[in-house]
Short mmCIF file of C-alpha atoms and ligand atoms in Angstrom, two decimals:
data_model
loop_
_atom_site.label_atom_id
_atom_site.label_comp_id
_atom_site.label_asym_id
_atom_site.label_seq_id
_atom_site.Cartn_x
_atom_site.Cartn_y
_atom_site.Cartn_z
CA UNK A 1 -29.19 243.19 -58.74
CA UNK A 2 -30.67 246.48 -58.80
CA UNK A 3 -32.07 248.56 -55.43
CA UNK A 4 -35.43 247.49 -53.24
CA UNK A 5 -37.34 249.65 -50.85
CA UNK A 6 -39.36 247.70 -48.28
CA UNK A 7 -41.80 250.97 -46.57
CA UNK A 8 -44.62 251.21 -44.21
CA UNK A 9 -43.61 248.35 -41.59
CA UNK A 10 -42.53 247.76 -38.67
CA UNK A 11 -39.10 246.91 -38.00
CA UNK A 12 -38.44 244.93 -34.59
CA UNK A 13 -34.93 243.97 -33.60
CA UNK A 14 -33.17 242.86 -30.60
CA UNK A 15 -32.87 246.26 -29.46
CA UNK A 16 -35.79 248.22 -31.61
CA UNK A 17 -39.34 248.88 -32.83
CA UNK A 18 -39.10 251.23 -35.40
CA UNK A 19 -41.57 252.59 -37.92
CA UNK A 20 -39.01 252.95 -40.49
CA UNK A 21 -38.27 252.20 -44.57
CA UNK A 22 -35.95 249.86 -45.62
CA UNK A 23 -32.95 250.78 -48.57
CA UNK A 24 -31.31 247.62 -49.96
CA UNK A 25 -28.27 248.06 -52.50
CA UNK A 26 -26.85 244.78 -53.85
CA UNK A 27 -27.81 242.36 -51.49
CA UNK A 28 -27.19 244.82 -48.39
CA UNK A 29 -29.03 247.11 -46.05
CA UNK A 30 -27.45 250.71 -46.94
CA UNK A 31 -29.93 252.78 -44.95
CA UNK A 32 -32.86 253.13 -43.13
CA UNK A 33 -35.22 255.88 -42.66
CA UNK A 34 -38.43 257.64 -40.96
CA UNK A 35 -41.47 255.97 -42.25
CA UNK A 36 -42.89 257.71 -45.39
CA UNK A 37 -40.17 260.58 -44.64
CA UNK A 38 -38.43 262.90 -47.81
CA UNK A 39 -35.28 260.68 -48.22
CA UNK A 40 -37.45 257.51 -48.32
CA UNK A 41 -40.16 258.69 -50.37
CA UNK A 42 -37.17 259.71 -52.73
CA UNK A 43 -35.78 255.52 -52.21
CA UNK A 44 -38.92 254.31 -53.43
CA UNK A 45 -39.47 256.78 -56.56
CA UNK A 46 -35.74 255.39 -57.71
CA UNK A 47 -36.03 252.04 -56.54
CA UNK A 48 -36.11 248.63 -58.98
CA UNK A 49 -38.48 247.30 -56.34
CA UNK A 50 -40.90 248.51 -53.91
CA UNK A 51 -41.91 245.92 -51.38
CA UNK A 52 -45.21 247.16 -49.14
CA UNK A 53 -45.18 245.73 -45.75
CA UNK A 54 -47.86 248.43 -44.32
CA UNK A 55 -49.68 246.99 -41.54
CA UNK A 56 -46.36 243.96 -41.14
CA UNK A 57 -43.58 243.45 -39.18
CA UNK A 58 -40.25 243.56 -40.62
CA UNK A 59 -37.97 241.39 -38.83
CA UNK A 60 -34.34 240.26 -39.73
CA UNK A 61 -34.48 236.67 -41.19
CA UNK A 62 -33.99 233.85 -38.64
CA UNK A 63 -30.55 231.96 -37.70
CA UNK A 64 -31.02 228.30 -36.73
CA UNK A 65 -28.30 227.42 -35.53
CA UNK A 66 -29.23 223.83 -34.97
CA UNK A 67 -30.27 221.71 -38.23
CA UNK A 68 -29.18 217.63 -39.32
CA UNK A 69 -30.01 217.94 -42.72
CA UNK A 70 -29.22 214.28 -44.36
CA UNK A 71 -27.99 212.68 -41.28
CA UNK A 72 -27.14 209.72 -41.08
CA UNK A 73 -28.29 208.12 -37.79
CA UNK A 74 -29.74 204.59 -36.66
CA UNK A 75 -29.24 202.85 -39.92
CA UNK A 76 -31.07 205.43 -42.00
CA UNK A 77 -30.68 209.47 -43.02
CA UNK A 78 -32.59 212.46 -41.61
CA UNK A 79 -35.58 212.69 -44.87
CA UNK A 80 -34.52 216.76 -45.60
CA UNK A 81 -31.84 216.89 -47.92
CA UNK A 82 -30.02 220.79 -48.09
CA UNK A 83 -31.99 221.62 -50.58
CA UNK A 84 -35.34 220.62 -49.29
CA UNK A 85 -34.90 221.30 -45.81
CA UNK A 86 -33.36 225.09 -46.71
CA UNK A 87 -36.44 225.55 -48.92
CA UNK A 88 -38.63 224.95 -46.21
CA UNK A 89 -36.82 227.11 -43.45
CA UNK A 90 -37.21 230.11 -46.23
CA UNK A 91 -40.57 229.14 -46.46
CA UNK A 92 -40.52 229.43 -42.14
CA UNK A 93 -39.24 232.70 -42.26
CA UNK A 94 -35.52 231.25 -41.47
CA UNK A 95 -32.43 232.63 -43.88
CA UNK A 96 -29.35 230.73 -42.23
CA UNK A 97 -29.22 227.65 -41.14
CA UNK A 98 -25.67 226.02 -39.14
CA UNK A 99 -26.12 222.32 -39.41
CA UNK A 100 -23.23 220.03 -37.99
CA UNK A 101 -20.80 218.51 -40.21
CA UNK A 102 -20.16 214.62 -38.74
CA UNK A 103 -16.53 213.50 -38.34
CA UNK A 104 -16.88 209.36 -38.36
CA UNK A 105 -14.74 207.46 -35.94
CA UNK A 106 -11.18 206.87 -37.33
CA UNK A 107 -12.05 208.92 -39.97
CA UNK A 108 -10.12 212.96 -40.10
CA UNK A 109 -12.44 216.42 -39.45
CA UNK A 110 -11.21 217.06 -42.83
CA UNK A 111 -13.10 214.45 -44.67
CA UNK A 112 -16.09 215.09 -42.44
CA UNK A 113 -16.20 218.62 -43.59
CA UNK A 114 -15.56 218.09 -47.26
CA UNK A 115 -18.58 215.38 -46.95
CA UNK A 116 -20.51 217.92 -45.64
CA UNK A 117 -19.51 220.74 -48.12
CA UNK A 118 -20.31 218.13 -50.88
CA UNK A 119 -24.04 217.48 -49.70
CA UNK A 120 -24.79 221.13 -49.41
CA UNK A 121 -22.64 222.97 -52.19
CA UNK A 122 -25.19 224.02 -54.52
CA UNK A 123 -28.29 222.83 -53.23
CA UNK A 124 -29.19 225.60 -51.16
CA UNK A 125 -32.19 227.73 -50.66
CA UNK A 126 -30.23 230.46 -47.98
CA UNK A 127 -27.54 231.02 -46.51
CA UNK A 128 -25.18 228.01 -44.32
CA UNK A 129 -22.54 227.38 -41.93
CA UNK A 130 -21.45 224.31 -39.90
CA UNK A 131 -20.28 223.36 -36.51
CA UNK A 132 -18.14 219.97 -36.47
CA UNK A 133 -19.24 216.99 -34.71
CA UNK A 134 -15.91 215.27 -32.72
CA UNK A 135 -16.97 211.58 -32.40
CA UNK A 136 -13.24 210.60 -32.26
CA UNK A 137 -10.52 212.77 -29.86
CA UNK A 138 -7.18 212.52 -30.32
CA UNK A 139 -3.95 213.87 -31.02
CA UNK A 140 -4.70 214.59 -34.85
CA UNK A 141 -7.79 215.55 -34.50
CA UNK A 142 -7.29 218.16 -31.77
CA UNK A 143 -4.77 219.83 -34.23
CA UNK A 144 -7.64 220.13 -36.62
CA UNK A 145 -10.09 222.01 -35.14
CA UNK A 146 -7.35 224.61 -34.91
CA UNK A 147 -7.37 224.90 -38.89
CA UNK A 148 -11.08 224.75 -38.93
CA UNK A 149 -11.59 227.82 -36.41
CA UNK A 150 -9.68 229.62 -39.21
CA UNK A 151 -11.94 228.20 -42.12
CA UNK A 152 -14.82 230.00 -40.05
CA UNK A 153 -15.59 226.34 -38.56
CA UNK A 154 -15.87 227.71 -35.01
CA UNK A 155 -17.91 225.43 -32.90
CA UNK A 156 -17.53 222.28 -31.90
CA UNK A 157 -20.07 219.48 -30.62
CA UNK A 158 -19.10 216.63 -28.46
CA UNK A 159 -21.47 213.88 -26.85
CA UNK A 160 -21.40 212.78 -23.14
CA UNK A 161 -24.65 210.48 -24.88
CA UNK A 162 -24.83 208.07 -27.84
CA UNK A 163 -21.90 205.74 -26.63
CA UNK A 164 -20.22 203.81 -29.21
CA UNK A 165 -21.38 206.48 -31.76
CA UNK A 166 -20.73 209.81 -31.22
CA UNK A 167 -20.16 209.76 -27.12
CA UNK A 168 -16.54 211.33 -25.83
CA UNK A 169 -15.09 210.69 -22.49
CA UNK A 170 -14.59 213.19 -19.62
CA UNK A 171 -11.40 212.92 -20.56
CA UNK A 172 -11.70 213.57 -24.19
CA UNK A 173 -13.86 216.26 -23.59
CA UNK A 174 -11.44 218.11 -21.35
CA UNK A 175 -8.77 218.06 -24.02
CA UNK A 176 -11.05 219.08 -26.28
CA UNK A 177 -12.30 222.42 -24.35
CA UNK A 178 -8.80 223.45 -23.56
CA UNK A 179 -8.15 223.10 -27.15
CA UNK A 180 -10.46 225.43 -27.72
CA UNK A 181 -9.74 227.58 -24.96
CA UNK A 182 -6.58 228.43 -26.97
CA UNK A 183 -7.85 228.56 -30.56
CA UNK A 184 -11.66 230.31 -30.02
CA UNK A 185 -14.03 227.80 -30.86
CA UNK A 186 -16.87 227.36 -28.69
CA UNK A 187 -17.98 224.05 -27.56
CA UNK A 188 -21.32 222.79 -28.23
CA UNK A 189 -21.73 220.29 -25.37
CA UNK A 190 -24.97 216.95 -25.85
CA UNK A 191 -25.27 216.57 -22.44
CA UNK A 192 -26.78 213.53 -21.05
CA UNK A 193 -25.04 210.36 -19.14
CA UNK A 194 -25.30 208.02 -22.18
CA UNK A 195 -23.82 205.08 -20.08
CA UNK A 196 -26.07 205.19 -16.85
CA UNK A 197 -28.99 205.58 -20.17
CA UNK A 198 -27.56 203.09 -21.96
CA UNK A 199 -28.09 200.95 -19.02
CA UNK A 200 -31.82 202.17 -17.99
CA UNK A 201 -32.44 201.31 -21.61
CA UNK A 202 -31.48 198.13 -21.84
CA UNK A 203 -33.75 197.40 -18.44
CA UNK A 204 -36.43 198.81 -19.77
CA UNK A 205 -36.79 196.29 -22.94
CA UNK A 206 -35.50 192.92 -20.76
CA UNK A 207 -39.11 194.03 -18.72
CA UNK A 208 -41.04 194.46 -22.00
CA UNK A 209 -41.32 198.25 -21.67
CA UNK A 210 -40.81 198.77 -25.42
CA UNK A 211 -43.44 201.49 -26.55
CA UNK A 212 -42.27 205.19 -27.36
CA UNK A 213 -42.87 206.69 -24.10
CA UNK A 214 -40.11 204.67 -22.40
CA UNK A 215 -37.75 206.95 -24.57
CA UNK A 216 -38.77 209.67 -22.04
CA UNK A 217 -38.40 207.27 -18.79
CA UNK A 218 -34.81 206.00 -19.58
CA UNK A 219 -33.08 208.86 -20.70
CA UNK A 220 -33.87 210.44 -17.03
CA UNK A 221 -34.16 214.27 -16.20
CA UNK A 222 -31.70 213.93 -13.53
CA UNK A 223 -29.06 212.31 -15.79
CA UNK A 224 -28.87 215.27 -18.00
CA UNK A 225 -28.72 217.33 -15.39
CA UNK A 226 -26.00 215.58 -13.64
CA UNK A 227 -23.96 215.91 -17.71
CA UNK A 228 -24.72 219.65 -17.54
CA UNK A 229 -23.55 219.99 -14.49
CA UNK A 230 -20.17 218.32 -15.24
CA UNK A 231 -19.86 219.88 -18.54
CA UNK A 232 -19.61 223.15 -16.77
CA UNK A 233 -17.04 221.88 -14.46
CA UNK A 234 -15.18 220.34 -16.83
CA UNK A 235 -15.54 223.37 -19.01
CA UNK A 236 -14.28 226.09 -15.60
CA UNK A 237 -11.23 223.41 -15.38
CA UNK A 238 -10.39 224.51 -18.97
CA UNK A 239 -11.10 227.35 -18.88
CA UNK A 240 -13.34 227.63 -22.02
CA UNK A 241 -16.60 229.27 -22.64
CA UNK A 242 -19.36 226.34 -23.08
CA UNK A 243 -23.22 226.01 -24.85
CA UNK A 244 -25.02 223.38 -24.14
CA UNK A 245 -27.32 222.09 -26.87
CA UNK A 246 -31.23 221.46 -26.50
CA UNK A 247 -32.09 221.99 -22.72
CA UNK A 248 -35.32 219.84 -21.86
CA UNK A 249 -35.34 219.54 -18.07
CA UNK A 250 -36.12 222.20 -15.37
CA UNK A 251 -32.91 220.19 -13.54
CA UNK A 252 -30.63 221.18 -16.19
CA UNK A 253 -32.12 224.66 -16.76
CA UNK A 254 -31.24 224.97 -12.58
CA UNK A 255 -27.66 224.07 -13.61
CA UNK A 256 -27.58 226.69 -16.25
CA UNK A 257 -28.74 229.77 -14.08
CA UNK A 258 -26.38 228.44 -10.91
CA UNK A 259 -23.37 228.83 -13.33
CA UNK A 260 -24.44 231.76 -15.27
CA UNK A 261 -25.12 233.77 -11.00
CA UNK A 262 -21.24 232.56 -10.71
CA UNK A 263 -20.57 234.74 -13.62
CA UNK A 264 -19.59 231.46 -15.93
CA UNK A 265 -19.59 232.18 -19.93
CA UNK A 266 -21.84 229.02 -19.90
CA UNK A 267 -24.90 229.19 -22.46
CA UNK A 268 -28.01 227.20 -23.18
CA UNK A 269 -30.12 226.82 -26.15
CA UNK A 270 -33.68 224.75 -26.09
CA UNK A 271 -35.51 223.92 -28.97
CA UNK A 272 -39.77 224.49 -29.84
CA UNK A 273 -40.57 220.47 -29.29
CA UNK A 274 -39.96 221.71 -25.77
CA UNK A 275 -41.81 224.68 -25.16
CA UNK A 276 -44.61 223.34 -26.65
CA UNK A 277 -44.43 219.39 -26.42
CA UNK A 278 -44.62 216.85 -23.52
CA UNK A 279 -44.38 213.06 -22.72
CA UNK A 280 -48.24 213.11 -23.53
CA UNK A 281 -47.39 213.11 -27.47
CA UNK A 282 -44.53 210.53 -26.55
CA UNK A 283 -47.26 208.67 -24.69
CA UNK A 284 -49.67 208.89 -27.71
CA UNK A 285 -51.27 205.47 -29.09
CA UNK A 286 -50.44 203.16 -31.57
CA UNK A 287 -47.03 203.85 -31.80
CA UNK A 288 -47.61 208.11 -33.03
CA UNK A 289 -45.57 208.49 -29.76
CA UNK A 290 -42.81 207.72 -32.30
CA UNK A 291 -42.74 210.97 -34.33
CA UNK A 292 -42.15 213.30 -31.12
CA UNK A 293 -38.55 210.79 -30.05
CA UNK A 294 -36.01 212.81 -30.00
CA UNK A 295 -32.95 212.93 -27.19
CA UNK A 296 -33.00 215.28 -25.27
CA UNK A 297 -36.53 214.09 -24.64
CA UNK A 298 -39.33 215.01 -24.17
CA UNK A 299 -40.79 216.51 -21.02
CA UNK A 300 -43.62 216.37 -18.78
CA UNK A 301 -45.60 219.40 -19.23
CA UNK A 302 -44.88 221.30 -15.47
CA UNK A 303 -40.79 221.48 -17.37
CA UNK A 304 -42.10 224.33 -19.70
CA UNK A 305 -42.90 226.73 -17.47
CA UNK A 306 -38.98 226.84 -16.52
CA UNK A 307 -37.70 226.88 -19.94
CA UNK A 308 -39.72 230.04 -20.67
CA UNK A 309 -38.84 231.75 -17.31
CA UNK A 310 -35.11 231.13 -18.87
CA UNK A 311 -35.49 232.73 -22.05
CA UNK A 312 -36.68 235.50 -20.20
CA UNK A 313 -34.06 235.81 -17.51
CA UNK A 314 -31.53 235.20 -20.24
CA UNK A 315 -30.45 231.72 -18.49
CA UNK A 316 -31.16 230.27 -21.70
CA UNK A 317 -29.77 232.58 -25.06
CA UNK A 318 -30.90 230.66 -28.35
CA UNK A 319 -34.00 228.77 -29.61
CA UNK A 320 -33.02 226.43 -32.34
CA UNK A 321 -34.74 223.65 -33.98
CA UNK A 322 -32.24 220.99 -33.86
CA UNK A 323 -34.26 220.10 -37.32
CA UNK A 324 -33.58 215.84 -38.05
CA UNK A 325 -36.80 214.93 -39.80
CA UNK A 326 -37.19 210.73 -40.03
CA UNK A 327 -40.73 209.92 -41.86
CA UNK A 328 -43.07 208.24 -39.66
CA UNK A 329 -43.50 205.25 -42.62
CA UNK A 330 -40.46 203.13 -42.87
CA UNK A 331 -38.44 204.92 -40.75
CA UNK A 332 -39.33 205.74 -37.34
CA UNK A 333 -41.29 202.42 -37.66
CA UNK A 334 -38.00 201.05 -37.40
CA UNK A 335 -38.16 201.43 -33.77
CA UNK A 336 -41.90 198.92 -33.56
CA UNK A 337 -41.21 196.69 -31.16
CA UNK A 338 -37.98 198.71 -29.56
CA UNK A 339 -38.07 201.84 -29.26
CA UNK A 340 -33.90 202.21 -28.94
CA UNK A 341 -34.67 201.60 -32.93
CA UNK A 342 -36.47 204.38 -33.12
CA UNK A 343 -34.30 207.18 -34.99
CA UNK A 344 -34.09 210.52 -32.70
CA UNK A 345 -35.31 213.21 -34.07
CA UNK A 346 -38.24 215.83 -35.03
CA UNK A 347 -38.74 218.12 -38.26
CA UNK A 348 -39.06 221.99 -37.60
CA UNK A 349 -36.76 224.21 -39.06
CA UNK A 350 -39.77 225.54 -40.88
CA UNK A 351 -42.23 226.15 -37.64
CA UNK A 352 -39.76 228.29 -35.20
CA UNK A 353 -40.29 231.41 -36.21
CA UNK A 354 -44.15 231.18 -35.79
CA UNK A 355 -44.33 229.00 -32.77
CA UNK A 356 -42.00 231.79 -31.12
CA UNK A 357 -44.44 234.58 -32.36
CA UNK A 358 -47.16 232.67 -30.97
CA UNK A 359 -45.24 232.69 -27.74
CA UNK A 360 -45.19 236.61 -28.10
CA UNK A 361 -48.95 236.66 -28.31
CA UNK A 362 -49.37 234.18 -25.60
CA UNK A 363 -47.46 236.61 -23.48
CA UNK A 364 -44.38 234.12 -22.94
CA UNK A 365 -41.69 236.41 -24.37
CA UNK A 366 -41.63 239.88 -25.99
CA UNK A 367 -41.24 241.06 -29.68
CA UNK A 368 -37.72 242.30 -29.29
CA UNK A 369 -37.39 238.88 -27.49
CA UNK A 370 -38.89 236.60 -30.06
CA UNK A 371 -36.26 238.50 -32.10
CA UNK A 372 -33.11 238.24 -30.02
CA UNK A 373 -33.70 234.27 -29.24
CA UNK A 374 -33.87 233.49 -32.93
CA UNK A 375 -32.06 235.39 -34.71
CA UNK A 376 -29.58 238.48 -33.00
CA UNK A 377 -28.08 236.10 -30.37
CA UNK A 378 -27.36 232.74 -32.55
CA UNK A 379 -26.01 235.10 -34.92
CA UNK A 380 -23.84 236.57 -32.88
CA UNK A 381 -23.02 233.37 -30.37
CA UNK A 382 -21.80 231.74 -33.64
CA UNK A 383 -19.80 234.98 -35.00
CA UNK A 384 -22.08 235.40 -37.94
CA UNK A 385 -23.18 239.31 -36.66
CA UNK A 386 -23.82 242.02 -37.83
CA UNK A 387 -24.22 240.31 -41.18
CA UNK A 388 -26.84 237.84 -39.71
CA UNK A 389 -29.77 238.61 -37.19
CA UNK A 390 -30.45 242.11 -37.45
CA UNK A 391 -31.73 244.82 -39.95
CA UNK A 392 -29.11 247.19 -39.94
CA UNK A 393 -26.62 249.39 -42.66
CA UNK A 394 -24.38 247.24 -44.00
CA UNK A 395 -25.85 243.85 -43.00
CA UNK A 396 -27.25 241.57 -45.56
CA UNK A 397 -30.48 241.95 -46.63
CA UNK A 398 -31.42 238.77 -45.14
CA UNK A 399 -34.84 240.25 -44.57
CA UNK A 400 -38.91 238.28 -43.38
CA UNK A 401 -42.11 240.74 -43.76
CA UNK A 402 -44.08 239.01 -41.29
CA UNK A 403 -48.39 238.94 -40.91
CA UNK A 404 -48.74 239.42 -37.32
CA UNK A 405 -52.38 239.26 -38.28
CA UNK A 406 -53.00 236.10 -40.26
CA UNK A 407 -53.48 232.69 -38.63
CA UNK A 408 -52.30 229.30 -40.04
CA UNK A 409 -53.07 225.65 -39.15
CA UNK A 410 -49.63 223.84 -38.93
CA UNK A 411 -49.76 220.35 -41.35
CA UNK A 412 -47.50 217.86 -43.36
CA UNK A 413 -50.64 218.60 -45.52
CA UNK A 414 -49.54 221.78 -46.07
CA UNK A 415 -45.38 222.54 -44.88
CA UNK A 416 -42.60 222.07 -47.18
CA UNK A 417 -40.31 219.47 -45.53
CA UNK A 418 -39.74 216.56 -47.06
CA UNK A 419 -41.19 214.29 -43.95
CA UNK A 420 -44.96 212.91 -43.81
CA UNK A 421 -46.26 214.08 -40.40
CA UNK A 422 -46.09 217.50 -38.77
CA UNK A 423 -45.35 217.52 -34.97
CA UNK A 424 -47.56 219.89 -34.68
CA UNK A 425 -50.71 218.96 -36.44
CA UNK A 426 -53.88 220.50 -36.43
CA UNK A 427 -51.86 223.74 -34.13
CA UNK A 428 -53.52 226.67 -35.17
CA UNK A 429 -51.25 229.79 -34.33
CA UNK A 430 -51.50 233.63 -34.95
CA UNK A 431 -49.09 235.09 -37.61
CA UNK A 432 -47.32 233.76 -41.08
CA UNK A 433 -44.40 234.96 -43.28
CA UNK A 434 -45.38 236.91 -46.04
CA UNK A 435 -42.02 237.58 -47.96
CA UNK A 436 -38.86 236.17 -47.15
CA UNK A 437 -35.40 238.20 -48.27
CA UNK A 438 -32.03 236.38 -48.86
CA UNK A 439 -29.01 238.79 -49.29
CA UNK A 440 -31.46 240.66 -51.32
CA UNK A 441 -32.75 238.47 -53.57
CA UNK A 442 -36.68 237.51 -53.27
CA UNK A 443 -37.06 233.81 -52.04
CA UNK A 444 -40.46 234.16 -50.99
CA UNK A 445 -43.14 236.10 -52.91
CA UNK A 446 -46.35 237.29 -50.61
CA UNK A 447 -46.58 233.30 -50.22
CA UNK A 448 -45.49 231.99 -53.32
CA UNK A 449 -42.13 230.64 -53.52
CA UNK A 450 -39.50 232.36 -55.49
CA UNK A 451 -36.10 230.78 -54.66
CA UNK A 452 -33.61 228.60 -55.79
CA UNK A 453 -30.96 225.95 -54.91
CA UNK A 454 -27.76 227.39 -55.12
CA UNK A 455 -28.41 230.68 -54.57
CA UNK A 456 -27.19 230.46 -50.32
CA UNK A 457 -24.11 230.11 -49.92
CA UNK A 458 -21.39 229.00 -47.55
CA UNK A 459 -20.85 231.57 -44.63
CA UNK A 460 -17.56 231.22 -43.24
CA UNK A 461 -17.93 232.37 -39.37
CA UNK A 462 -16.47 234.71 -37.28
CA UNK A 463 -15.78 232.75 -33.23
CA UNK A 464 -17.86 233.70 -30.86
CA UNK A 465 -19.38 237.18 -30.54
CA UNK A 466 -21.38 236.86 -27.18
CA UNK A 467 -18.27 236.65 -24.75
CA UNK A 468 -17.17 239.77 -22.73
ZN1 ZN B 501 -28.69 217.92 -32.73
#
């Protein structure tokens, strides 16, 4: 791999806006420079490749650190496998992904994580990582996660929801965070009352209320704010640091900020669907309510407003996409007639990085913001910086020259994962990636695809860079 020179754009970071040129040396930033200055004049007269991004931004390629690719839930398996669903987050401007490796009740982390390796070894567009799903507690498997935080496994997610699948006790959950109050890992906390839902649910189909939008109604704002709000007092008992997965309500968002005032290493993450969804899609006819199910759920539309004012005040850190794509055909029509059937989840691991730049131009968030929520601060939450989520010497050249200027309508017509509706059809929104860098190498070429699977590759992570 020879040299590359991307000159005349704009650079944004977390911290920066820079009118500078880009020098990239086997798969790594070396050095940046004044725009059009001596030294990077004398880059680009050298260089194997000259990239032009005049008139772009140049922004370091996003970290989701959210994704399900292939998982198995309800019966069936999320429709993006690792190499489709990694093709299309390149394609979305995204060059990590950390998707969560499943441990199986009775079953060892070990074999969970080897499953996992096997699905993605190989198949993948960018760059990985994984957090490990606990469905089971116990002696042995507490032990584990030691091993794993040293096999840059650092995060761990448990469920208060989902009980009988993947749902942990308060008092499995308290062993579990002052495990990894001892070893580093962070836990990744699901946090909704899955038994008072489970009961609300069951209600809600003895009285016939079986459409999509009763998803919304059962699984109750208050009840995940009442599991956020014990989370974090479970989590100040163990004295561990705690994130809490897709925030939906304005309840739970309240819970966040109350903890974070107290000075609590307590973090939240919320996800596009709800910045920019409500229970009107889930409420749509003839069963299209189906393709926006997804737990959290969700909300009605007055909820955004206090997700945004979050992100701003830093009471919520991370936008991910928590990406589980289930076609609408044959398999979220499993859920006709019931919608507890209905497999949970939405595609969008190819959409963040736009709908977030919209969000810039809507006036929601800044640039430096847009960058910081997607790709500095889940880098470095999930001990993956300075190598991920900023352009800097010596990180990889994990790099997106982005069209502020162009507009797109957002389709299944036209997106690249491997699921046949878009939850955002029809949305037009300003801006589009132009050219997508992975550690270097050219996976997207002025919007023509140039990767491959097997070129990312495993990314074994550091624990927890956004403490102290
Ligand atoms: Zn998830």
């Amino acid at each position: 791999m020879g040299t590359t020179v991307i000159r005349g754009g704009l650079v944004i970071t977390a911290a920066d806006e820079t009118n500078a040129d880009i020098l990239i040396e086997s798969g790594r930033i070396t050095a940046l420079a004044a725009r059009d200055s001596e030294v990077a004049r004398s880059w680009a007269e050298s260089a194997d490749r000259v990239i032009d991004a005049a008139g772009k931004y140049v922004i370091p390629g996003g970290v989701d650190a959210h994704t399900h690719m292939e998982l198995p839930f309800g019966g069936t398996f999320a429709s993006d496998t690792f190499e489709t669903g990694t093709r299309a987050a390149a394609w979305g401007g995204t060059t990590t992904i950390v998707d969560f490796a499943v441990q199986s009740v009775g079953e060892s982390l070990r074999s969970g994580l080897d499953a996992w390796h096997a699905k993605a070894d190989g198949q993948c567009a960018v760059d990985y990582a994984f957090h490990m799903i606990l469905s089971d507690v116990n002696e042995d498997t507490l032990k584990e996660m030691d091993g794993l935080v040293d096999e840059g496994v650092t995060s761990f997610k448990l469920f208060m929801a989902y009980p009988g699948v993947f749902y942990s006790d308060d008092g499995q959950i308290l062993r579990a965070m002052q495990r990894s109050a001892g070893n580093g890992g962070l836990i990744m906390m699901h946090a909704e009352n899955g038994i008072a839902i489970d009961v609300l649910v069951e209600q809600a189909l003895a009285a016939g209320r079986t459409d999509p939008r009763y998803h919304g109604e059962v699984r109750h704002a208050l009840l995940e704010a009442e599991a956020t709000h014990r989370a974090i007092q479970l989590a100040r008992v163990a004295g561990a640091p705690l994130y809490v997965v897709h925030v939906s309500a304005m309840e739970a968002v309240a819970e966040l900020s109350q903890a974070r005032d107290m000075g609590l290493p307590v973090f939240g993450e919320t996800c596009p669907q709800y910045l920019f969804l409500s229970t009107d899609n889930l409420a749509e006819p003839d069963f299209e309510g189906a393709k926006y199910v997804c737990s959290t759920p969700l909300r009605p539309e007055e909820h955004q407003a206090y997700l945004w004012r979050g992100l701003r005040t830093n009471d919520l850190q991370v936008v991910s996409t928590d990406h589980c794509p289930f076609c609408f055909k044959g398999q979220k029509e499993l859920g006709l007639g019931d919608f507890s059937k209905i497999p949970n989840g939405l595609p969008g691991v190819e959409n963040r990085m736009d709908l977030l730049h919209q969000a810039v131009v809507d006036g929601h968030i800044s640039r430096r913001r847009w960058i910081e929520i997607a790709c500095a601060t889940p880098a470095r939450m999930f001990g993956l910086y300075p190598r991920k989520g900023t352009i800097a010497p010596g990180a990889d050249a994990d790099i997106v020259i982005y069209d502020p200027g162009a507009t797109q309508v957002m389709s299944a017509e036209t997106h690249h994962m491997n699921v046949d509706y878009s939850a955002y059809e029809g949305r037009t929104v300003s801006g589009r990636v132009q050219t997508v860098l992975s550690r270097g190498e050219v996976v997207v070429d002025d919007r023509s695809y140039a990767g491959r699977a097997g070129h990312g590759r495993f990314i074994a992570r550091e624990t927890c860079q956004y403490l102290g």
